[in-house]
PDB file of C-alpha atoms in Angstrom:
ATOM      1  CA  MET A 355       0.175  -0.059   0.134  1.00 78.00           C
ATOM      2  CA  LYS A 356       1.533   3.448  -0.981  1.00 88.00           C
ATOM      3  CA  LEU A 357       0.437   6.553   0.703  1.00 94.00           C
ATOM      4  CA  THR A 358       1.203  10.163  -0.168  1.00 96.00           C
ATOM      5  CA  ALA A 359       0.208  13.309   1.364  1.00 97.00           C
ATOM      6  CA  SER A 360       0.270  16.677  -0.277  1.00 97.00           C
ATOM      7  CA  ASP A 361       0.368  20.218   0.723  1.00 98.00           C
ATOM      8  CA  ILE A 362      -1.233  19.508   3.862  1.00 98.00           C
ATOM      9  CA  HIS A 363      -2.784  22.540   5.861  1.00 98.00           C
ATOM     10  CA  VAL A 364      -4.509  22.369   9.018  1.00 98.00           C
ATOM     11  CA  GLU A 365      -6.058  25.109  11.644  1.00 97.00           C
ATOM     12  CA  LEU A 366      -7.310  24.256  14.639  1.00 95.00           C
ATOM     13  CA  GLY A 367      -8.599  27.171  16.945  1.00 92.00           C
ATOM     14  CA  GLY A 368      -7.042  29.658  15.040  1.00 93.00           C
ATOM     15  CA  ASN A 369      -3.585  28.097  14.829  1.00 95.00           C
ATOM     16  CA  GLU A 370      -2.271  26.807  11.923  1.00 96.00           C
ATOM     17  CA  ILE A 371      -0.990  23.191  12.685  1.00 97.00           C
ATOM     18  CA  LEU A 372       0.186  21.819   9.908  1.00 98.00           C
ATOM     19  CA  LYS A 373       2.339  23.841   7.174  1.00 98.00           C
ATOM     20  CA  GLY A 374       2.220  22.340   3.805  1.00 97.00           C
ATOM     21  CA  ILE A 375       3.229  19.071   4.250  1.00 98.00           C
ATOM     22  CA  ASP A 376       4.186  16.795   1.353  1.00 97.00           C
ATOM     23  CA  ALA A 377       5.093  13.205   2.827  1.00 96.00           C
ATOM     24  CA  ALA A 378       5.001   9.742   0.661  1.00 96.00           C
ATOM     25  CA  ILE A 379       5.389   6.224   2.077  1.00 96.00           C
ATOM     26  CA  LYS A 380       6.074   3.520   0.164  1.00 94.00           C
ATOM     27  CA  GLU A 381       4.817  -0.240   0.411  1.00 93.00           C
ATOM     28  CA  LYS A 382       5.764  -2.142   3.155  1.00 94.00           C
ATOM     29  CA  GLU A 383       8.155   0.610   4.623  1.00 96.00           C
ATOM     30  CA  PHE A 384       8.325   1.281   8.212  1.00 97.00           C
ATOM     31  CA  VAL A 385       8.056   5.536   8.415  1.00 97.00           C
ATOM     32  CA  GLY A 386       8.551   7.166  11.717  1.00 97.00           C
ATOM     33  CA  ILE A 387       7.365  10.743  12.618  1.00 97.00           C
ATOM     34  CA  ILE A 388       9.696  12.651  15.125  1.00 97.00           C
ATOM     35  CA  GLY A 389      10.030  15.494  16.556  1.00 97.00           C
ATOM     36  CA  PRO A 390       9.044  18.013  19.413  1.00 96.00           C
ATOM     37  CA  ASN A 391       5.613  17.983  21.774  1.00 93.00           C
ATOM     38  CA  GLY A 392       3.387  20.358  19.729  1.00 93.00           C
ATOM     39  CA  SER A 393       5.763  19.949  16.005  1.00 96.00           C
ATOM     40  CA  GLY A 394       1.948  18.296  14.435  1.00 96.00           C
ATOM     41  CA  LYS A 395       2.924  14.816  14.250  1.00 96.00           C
ATOM     42  CA  SER A 396      -0.031  13.403  15.707  1.00 93.00           C
ATOM     43  CA  THR A 397      -2.533  16.224  13.721  1.00 96.00           C
ATOM     44  CA  LEU A 398      -0.570  14.598  10.452  1.00 97.00           C
ATOM     45  CA  LEU A 399      -1.712  11.534  11.322  1.00 96.00           C
ATOM     46  CA  LYS A 400      -5.077  11.806  12.288  1.00 95.00           C
ATOM     47  CA  CYS A 401      -5.620  13.461   8.854  1.00 96.00           C
ATOM     48  CA  ILE A 402      -4.630  10.020   7.628  1.00 96.00           C
ATOM     49  CA  TYR A 403      -6.953   7.689   9.560  1.00 94.00           C
ATOM     50  CA  ARG A 404      -9.652  10.407   8.890  1.00 94.00           C
ATOM     51  CA  VAL A 405     -10.553  11.792  12.944  1.00 93.00           C
ATOM     52  CA  LEU A 406      -9.269  15.376  11.041  1.00 95.00           C
ATOM     53  CA  LYS A 407      -9.900  16.809   7.546  1.00 95.00           C
ATOM     54  CA  PRO A 408      -7.276  18.755   5.942  1.00 97.00           C
ATOM     55  CA  ASP A 409      -8.229  22.265   5.533  1.00 97.00           C
ATOM     56  CA  THR A 410      -6.407  22.086   2.166  1.00 97.00           C
ATOM     57  CA  GLY A 411      -4.433  19.809   0.223  1.00 97.00           C
ATOM     58  CA  VAL A 412      -4.863  16.071  -0.363  1.00 97.00           C
ATOM     59  CA  ILE A 413      -4.129  12.568   1.079  1.00 97.00           C
ATOM     60  CA  MET A 414      -3.831   9.357  -2.267  1.00 96.00           C
ATOM     61  CA  LEU A 415      -4.280   6.010  -1.294  1.00 93.00           C
ATOM     62  CA  ASP A 416      -2.811   3.728  -3.406  1.00 91.00           C
ATOM     63  CA  GLY A 417      -3.703   6.343  -6.263  1.00 91.00           C
ATOM     64  CA  LYS A 418      -6.873   7.358  -5.084  1.00 94.00           C
ATOM     65  CA  PRO A 419      -8.045  10.705  -2.738  1.00 95.00           C
ATOM     66  CA  LEU A 420      -8.640   9.387   0.876  1.00 94.00           C
ATOM     67  CA  ASN A 421     -11.733  11.623   0.971  1.00 92.00           C
ATOM     68  CA  GLU A 422     -13.285   9.517  -1.750  1.00 95.00           C
ATOM     69  CA  TYR A 423     -13.320   6.233   0.106  1.00 95.00           C
ATOM     70  CA  LYS A 424     -16.306   5.198   2.192  1.00 93.00           C
ATOM     71  CA  VAL A 425     -15.098   5.017   5.892  1.00 91.00           C
ATOM     72  CA  LYS A 426     -15.666   1.662   6.253  1.00 91.00           C
ATOM     73  CA  ASP A 427     -13.831   1.094   3.198  1.00 93.00           C
ATOM     74  CA  SER A 428     -10.307   3.063   4.373  1.00 93.00           C
ATOM     75  CA  ALA A 429     -10.678   0.889   7.492  1.00 93.00           C
ATOM     76  CA  LYS A 430      -9.953  -1.979   5.451  1.00 93.00           C
ATOM     77  CA  ALA A 431      -6.959  -0.570   4.462  1.00 93.00           C
ATOM     78  CA  LEU A 432      -5.729   1.496   7.352  1.00 95.00           C
ATOM     79  CA  ALA A 433      -5.731   0.493  11.155  1.00 95.00           C
ATOM     80  CA  VAL A 434      -4.405   2.491  13.985  1.00 93.00           C
ATOM     81  CA  VAL A 435      -2.771   2.120  17.079  1.00 92.00           C
ATOM     82  CA  SER A 436      -2.917   4.868  19.180  1.00 84.00           C
ATOM     83  CA  GLN A 437      -2.042   5.504  23.084  1.00 72.00           C
ATOM     84  CA  HIS A 438      -5.499   6.567  24.578  1.00 65.00           C
ATOM     85  CA  ASN A 439      -8.133   3.562  24.749  1.00 66.00           C
ATOM     86  CA  TYR A 440     -10.468   3.851  26.851  1.00 67.00           C
ATOM     87  CA  TYR A 441     -14.232   2.092  26.997  1.00 70.00           C
ATOM     88  CA  ASN A 442     -17.665   3.120  28.970  1.00 63.00           C
ATOM     89  CA  PHE A 443     -18.319  -0.605  29.170  1.00 75.00           C
ATOM     90  CA  GLU A 444     -16.527  -3.316  30.719  1.00 88.00           C
ATOM     91  CA  PHE A 445     -15.815  -5.184  27.453  1.00 93.00           C
ATOM     92  CA  SER A 446     -13.974  -8.569  27.162  1.00 96.00           C
ATOM     93  CA  VAL A 447     -10.302  -9.171  25.476  1.00 96.00           C
ATOM     94  CA  GLN A 448     -12.484 -11.128  22.765  1.00 97.00           C
ATOM     95  CA  GLU A 449     -15.049  -8.235  22.064  1.00 96.00           C
ATOM     96  CA  ILE A 450     -12.515  -5.593  21.979  1.00 95.00           C
ATOM     97  CA  VAL A 451     -10.234  -7.506  19.250  1.00 97.00           C
ATOM     98  CA  MET A 452     -13.900  -8.532  17.455  1.00 97.00           C
ATOM     99  CA  MET A 453     -14.552  -4.332  17.033  1.00 95.00           C
ATOM    100  CA  GLY A 454     -11.251  -4.780  14.243  1.00 96.00           C
ATOM    101  CA  ARG A 455     -14.032  -7.070  12.324  1.00 96.00           C
ATOM    102  CA  ALA A 456     -16.513  -4.347  11.904  1.00 94.00           C
ATOM    103  CA  PRO A 457     -15.208  -2.806   8.530  1.00 95.00           C
ATOM    104  CA  HIS A 458     -15.737  -6.098   6.978  1.00 94.00           C
ATOM    105  CA  LYS A 459     -19.396  -7.042   8.094  1.00 92.00           C
ATOM    106  CA  LYS A 460     -22.759  -5.503   6.884  1.00 88.00           C
ATOM    107  CA  THR A 461     -25.406  -3.957   9.493  1.00 86.00           C
ATOM    108  CA  MET A 462     -26.406  -6.468  12.040  1.00 87.00           C
ATOM    109  CA  GLU A 463     -24.227  -9.290  10.145  1.00 91.00           C
ATOM    110  CA  ARG A 464     -23.157 -11.538  13.390  1.00 93.00           C
ATOM    111  CA  ASP A 465     -19.879 -12.643  14.180  1.00 94.00           C
ATOM    112  CA  ASN A 466     -19.229 -15.558  12.742  1.00 95.00           C
ATOM    113  CA  ALA A 467     -16.568 -18.760  13.081  1.00 96.00           C
ATOM    114  CA  GLU A 468     -14.026 -16.821  10.490  1.00 96.00           C
ATOM    115  CA  ASP A 469     -14.230 -14.019  12.748  1.00 96.00           C
ATOM    116  CA  TYR A 470     -13.667 -15.876  15.626  1.00 97.00           C
ATOM    117  CA  LYS A 471     -10.643 -17.751  13.977  1.00 97.00           C
ATOM    118  CA  ILE A 472      -9.115 -14.186  12.955  1.00 97.00           C
ATOM    119  CA  VAL A 473      -9.326 -12.535  16.423  1.00 97.00           C
ATOM    120  CA  GLU A 474      -8.041 -15.915  18.028  1.00 97.00           C
ATOM    121  CA  GLU A 475      -5.083 -15.851  15.465  1.00 96.00           C
ATOM    122  CA  CYS A 476      -4.371 -11.886  16.231  1.00 96.00           C
ATOM    123  CA  LEU A 477      -4.458 -13.047  19.845  1.00 96.00           C
ATOM    124  CA  GLU A 478      -1.852 -15.226  19.368  1.00 95.00           C
ATOM    125  CA  LYS A 479       0.133 -13.246  17.293  1.00 91.00           C
ATOM    126  CA  VAL A 480       0.413 -11.003  20.192  1.00 90.00           C
ATOM    127  CA  GLY A 481       0.511 -13.569  22.950  1.00 90.00           C
ATOM    128  CA  MET A 482      -2.734 -12.542  25.002  1.00 94.00           C
ATOM    129  CA  LEU A 483      -4.644 -15.818  23.646  1.00 96.00           C
ATOM    130  CA  PRO A 484      -4.805 -16.923  27.314  1.00 97.00           C
ATOM    131  CA  TYR A 485      -6.191 -13.715  28.055  1.00 97.00           C
ATOM    132  CA  ARG A 486      -9.323 -13.243  25.750  1.00 96.00           C
ATOM    133  CA  HIS A 487     -11.651 -13.604  28.632  1.00 96.00           C
ATOM    134  CA  ARG A 488     -10.131 -11.266  31.016  1.00 96.00           C
ATOM    135  CA  VAL A 489     -12.189  -7.821  31.046  1.00 95.00           C
ATOM    136  CA  PHE A 490     -10.196  -5.192  29.003  1.00 93.00           C
ATOM    137  CA  SER A 491      -9.580  -2.696  31.947  1.00 91.00           C
ATOM    138  CA  SER A 492      -8.148  -5.114  34.431  1.00 92.00           C
ATOM    139  CA  LEU A 493      -5.076  -5.250  32.242  1.00 91.00           C
ATOM    140  CA  SER A 494      -2.010  -3.219  32.251  1.00 87.00           C
ATOM    141  CA  GLY A 495      -1.049  -0.712  30.333  1.00 82.00           C
ATOM    142  CA  GLY A 496       1.477  -2.600  28.063  1.00 84.00           C
ATOM    143  CA  GLU A 497      -1.324  -5.827  27.798  1.00 88.00           C
ATOM    144  CA  GLN A 498      -3.943  -3.165  26.575  1.00 89.00           C
ATOM    145  CA  GLN A 499      -1.783  -2.194  24.175  1.00 87.00           C
ATOM    146  CA  ARG A 500      -1.245  -5.677  22.846  1.00 90.00           C
ATOM    147  CA  ILE A 501      -4.760  -6.229  22.469  1.00 92.00           C
ATOM    148  CA  ILE A 502      -5.228  -2.690  20.491  1.00 92.00           C
ATOM    149  CA  LEU A 503      -2.571  -3.906  18.656  1.00 92.00           C
ATOM    150  CA  ALA A 504      -4.269  -7.302  18.030  1.00 95.00           C
ATOM    151  CA  ARG A 505      -7.614  -5.488  16.992  1.00 95.00           C
ATOM    152  CA  ALA A 506      -6.183  -3.499  14.409  1.00 95.00           C
ATOM    153  CA  LEU A 507      -4.533  -6.743  13.276  1.00 95.00           C
ATOM    154  CA  ALA A 508      -8.240  -7.822  13.076  1.00 96.00           C
ATOM    155  CA  GLN A 509      -9.223  -4.976  10.544  1.00 96.00           C
ATOM    156  CA  LYS A 510      -6.605  -7.335   8.310  1.00 94.00           C
ATOM    157  CA  THR A 511      -5.241  -3.902   6.876  1.00 94.00           C
ATOM    158  CA  ASP A 512      -1.925  -3.121   4.579  1.00 92.00           C
ATOM    159  CA  CYS A 513      -1.229  -0.299   6.404  1.00 94.00           C
ATOM    160  CA  LEU A 514      -0.680   0.470  10.280  1.00 95.00           C
ATOM    161  CA  ILE A 515      -0.871   4.257  12.020  1.00 96.00           C
ATOM    162  CA  LEU A 516       1.103   4.052  15.475  1.00 94.00           C
ATOM    163  CA  ASP A 517       0.141   7.399  17.053  1.00 89.00           C
ATOM    164  CA  GLU A 518       2.578   7.633  19.611  1.00 82.00           C
ATOM    165  CA  PRO A 519       1.426   4.201  20.828  1.00 78.00           C
ATOM    166  CA  THR A 520       4.266   3.447  23.246  1.00 76.00           C
ATOM    167  CA  ASN A 521       4.413   6.838  25.584  1.00 71.00           C
ATOM    168  CA  HIS A 522       3.586   5.424  28.794  1.00 71.00           C
ATOM    169  CA  LEU A 523       4.717   1.743  28.464  1.00 78.00           C
ATOM    170  CA  ASP A 524       8.064   0.395  29.874  1.00 81.00           C
ATOM    171  CA  ILE A 525      10.821  -0.341  27.288  1.00 86.00           C
ATOM    172  CA  LYS A 526       9.753  -3.931  27.660  1.00 85.00           C
ATOM    173  CA  TYR A 527       6.455  -3.466  26.353  1.00 82.00           C
ATOM    174  CA  GLN A 528       7.929  -0.892  24.032  1.00 86.00           C
ATOM    175  CA  LEU A 529      10.419  -3.537  22.409  1.00 89.00           C
ATOM    176  CA  GLN A 530       7.506  -6.352  22.215  1.00 87.00           C
ATOM    177  CA  LEU A 531       4.674  -3.984  20.274  1.00 87.00           C
ATOM    178  CA  LEU A 532       7.196  -2.825  17.591  1.00 92.00           C
ATOM    179  CA  ASP A 533       8.863  -6.136  17.116  1.00 93.00           C
ATOM    180  CA  ILE A 534       5.389  -7.259  16.443  1.00 90.00           C
ATOM    181  CA  VAL A 535       4.782  -4.194  14.010  1.00 92.00           C
ATOM    182  CA  LYS A 536       7.969  -4.928  12.703  1.00 93.00           C
ATOM    183  CA  SER A 537       7.304  -8.511  11.868  1.00 92.00           C
ATOM    184  CA  LEU A 538       3.931  -8.156   9.949  1.00 91.00           C
ATOM    185  CA  GLY A 539       5.750  -6.884   6.894  1.00 91.00           C
ATOM    186  CA  VAL A 540       3.009  -4.141   5.826  1.00 94.00           C
ATOM    187  CA  THR A 541       3.401  -0.637   5.854  1.00 95.00           C
ATOM    188  CA  VAL A 542       3.744   1.336   8.759  1.00 96.00           C
ATOM    189  CA  ILE A 543       3.580   5.159   9.666  1.00 97.00           C
ATOM    190  CA  GLY A 544       4.230   6.115  13.686  1.00 95.00           C
ATOM    191  CA  ALA A 545       4.830   8.697  15.708  1.00 95.00           C
ATOM    192  CA  LEU A 546       7.628   8.259  17.938  1.00 93.00           C
ATOM    193  CA  HIS A 547       9.407  10.019  20.713  1.00 91.00           C
ATOM    194  CA  ASP A 548      12.461   7.719  21.441  1.00 93.00           C
ATOM    195  CA  LEU A 549      15.313   8.236  18.945  1.00 96.00           C
ATOM    196  CA  ASN A 550      16.875   5.177  19.710  1.00 95.00           C
ATOM    197  CA  ILE A 551      13.496   3.309  18.863  1.00 94.00           C
ATOM    198  CA  ALA A 552      13.133   5.098  16.095  1.00 95.00           C
ATOM    199  CA  ALA A 553      16.341   4.296  14.749  1.00 96.00           C
ATOM    200  CA  ALA A 554      16.317   0.735  15.758  1.00 95.00           C
ATOM    201  CA  TYR A 555      13.064  -0.052  13.798  1.00 96.00           C
ATOM    202  CA  CYS A 556      12.535   2.572  11.147  1.00 97.00           C
ATOM    203  CA  ASP A 557      13.563   2.534   7.409  1.00 97.00           C
ATOM    204  CA  ARG A 558      13.091   6.254   6.674  1.00 97.00           C
ATOM    205  CA  ILE A 559      12.449   9.242   9.057  1.00 98.00           C
ATOM    206  CA  TYR A 560      10.400  12.519   8.806  1.00 98.00           C
ATOM    207  CA  ALA A 561      11.536  15.087  10.909  1.00 98.00           C
ATOM    208  CA  MET A 562       9.014  17.973  12.160  1.00 98.00           C
ATOM    209  CA  LYS A 563       8.940  20.806  13.735  1.00 97.00           C
ATOM    210  CA  ASN A 564       6.323  23.481  13.895  1.00 97.00           C
ATOM    211  CA  GLY A 565       4.049  22.375  11.268  1.00 97.00           C
ATOM    212  CA  ARG A 566       6.582  21.846   8.672  1.00 98.00           C
ATOM    213  CA  LEU A 567       8.599  19.233   7.490  1.00 97.00           C
ATOM    214  CA  VAL A 568      11.957  19.847   7.897  1.00 98.00           C
ATOM    215  CA  ALA A 569      13.849  16.461   7.384  1.00 97.00           C
ATOM    216  CA  CYS A 570      13.610  13.060   5.689  1.00 97.00           C
ATOM    217  CA  GLY A 571      16.094  10.069   4.879  1.00 97.00           C
ATOM    218  CA  THR A 572      17.078   7.022   6.974  1.00 97.00           C
ATOM    219  CA  PRO A 573      18.072   7.145  10.590  1.00 97.00           C
ATOM    220  CA  GLU A 574      21.666   7.383   9.898  1.00 97.00           C
ATOM    221  CA  GLU A 575      20.790  10.456   7.666  1.00 97.00           C
ATOM    222  CA  VAL A 576      18.512  12.372   9.872  1.00 98.00           C
ATOM    223  CA  ILE A 577      19.548  11.312  13.562  1.00 98.00           C
ATOM    224  CA  THR A 578      23.150  13.473  14.086  1.00 97.00           C
ATOM    225  CA  GLU A 579      24.294  15.150  16.758  1.00 97.00           C
ATOM    226  CA  ASP A 580      23.690  18.684  14.932  1.00 97.00           C
ATOM    227  CA  PHE A 581      20.437  17.825  13.696  1.00 98.00           C
ATOM    228  CA  ILE A 582      19.408  16.944  16.982  1.00 97.00           C
ATOM    229  CA  HIS A 583      20.016  20.179  18.727  1.00 96.00           C
ATOM    230  CA  MET A 584      18.485  21.735  16.120  1.00 97.00           C
ATOM    231  CA  LEU A 585      15.257  19.765  16.240  1.00 98.00           C
ATOM    232  CA  TYR A 586      14.877  19.285  19.868  1.00 96.00           C
ATOM    233  CA  GLU A 587      17.472  22.238  21.295  1.00 94.00           C
ATOM    234  CA  VAL A 588      19.553  19.518  23.240  1.00 94.00           C
ATOM    235  CA  ASP A 589      23.098  18.244  22.804  1.00 95.00           C
ATOM    236  CA  ALA A 590      23.387  14.787  22.174  1.00 96.00           C
ATOM    237  CA  THR A 591      26.159  12.549  21.147  1.00 96.00           C
ATOM    238  CA  VAL A 592      25.203   9.685  18.578  1.00 97.00           C
ATOM    239  CA  LYS A 593      27.406   6.311  18.249  1.00 97.00           C
ATOM    240  CA  LYS A 594      27.113   3.085  16.610  1.00 95.00           C
ATOM    241  CA  ASP A 595      27.058   0.380  19.219  1.00 91.00           C
ATOM    242  CA  GLU A 596      28.712  -3.098  18.597  1.00 91.00           C
ATOM    243  CA  TYR A 597      25.590  -4.446  16.633  1.00 89.00           C
ATOM    244  CA  GLY A 598      25.891  -1.352  14.308  1.00 90.00           C
ATOM    245  CA  MET A 599      22.818   0.104  15.404  1.00 92.00           C
ATOM    246  CA  LEU A 600      22.601   3.932  16.232  1.00 95.00           C
ATOM    247  CA  ASN A 601      22.854   5.230  19.960  1.00 96.00           C
ATOM    248  CA  VAL A 602      21.649   8.293  20.990  1.00 97.00           C
ATOM    249  CA  THR A 603      23.169   9.910  24.078  1.00 96.00           C
ATOM    250  CA  TYR A 604      21.603  12.720  25.755  1.00 95.00           C
ATOM    251  CA  HIS A 605      23.842  15.580  27.845  1.00 92.00           C
ATOM    252  CA  PRO A 606      22.021  17.021  30.661  1.00 87.00           C
ATOM    253  CA  LEU A 607      22.472  20.445  31.441  1.00 79.00           C
ATOM    254  CA  HIS A 608      24.031  19.881  34.950  1.00 75.00           C
ATOM    255  CA  VAL A 609      26.840  17.979  33.349  1.00 73.00           C
ATOM    256  CA  LYS A 610      30.294  19.827  31.925  1.00 61.00           C
ATOM    257  CA  LYS A 611      31.329  18.807  29.075  1.00 59.00           C
TER     258      LYS A 611
END
């Protein structure tokens, strides 16, 4: 699945949040979006998964304008894993994951054996099948995020949107979730705060600041000491570790150089 954004502008509350964003995501590419808080990362993703509508510009999905898709049809193409998942009712884990089958069903159509098989497979894939009868709200944050990922997998899409899904997770669950996502072989677009995580998982990185894209390239091209200073206004050291992976170490202000 290919996705492009052309000249995307968004204004919210009288403030221009996105100021002409152009992006192109290739099929089966893992693209990370980095940048400081308020740079517009989540706003851009919300335009892609249709929570927000751009004031101007167009988003194309496989060569067709996204706004020409029926919502149910775009939900068959794009699935979302976000950081906030609250429910007013006590749903079971199985019921939450079954929600991912909704785009594939007609109005009032009941869940069938194939749906239950898909739900079971998705729970197995995220290591949560033994929890299928548990109440969702009783799970830890990391467990809930794996269930939300399973729900997204149940949509059977070719593209996953990660809207800062790991912000409140400890490192174990961050790595678990992103390892699963990386193994899927689908197109992934994710807003990420941790540069070491972005360097480890992303094929390409877009960097945003003040509503504009300010860089695009591989992790090695984008995650440099000078660029980190420009983007986040902090000093850092960037080196490769013994595995050939980029490692960012930040310099606290109280530490003298």
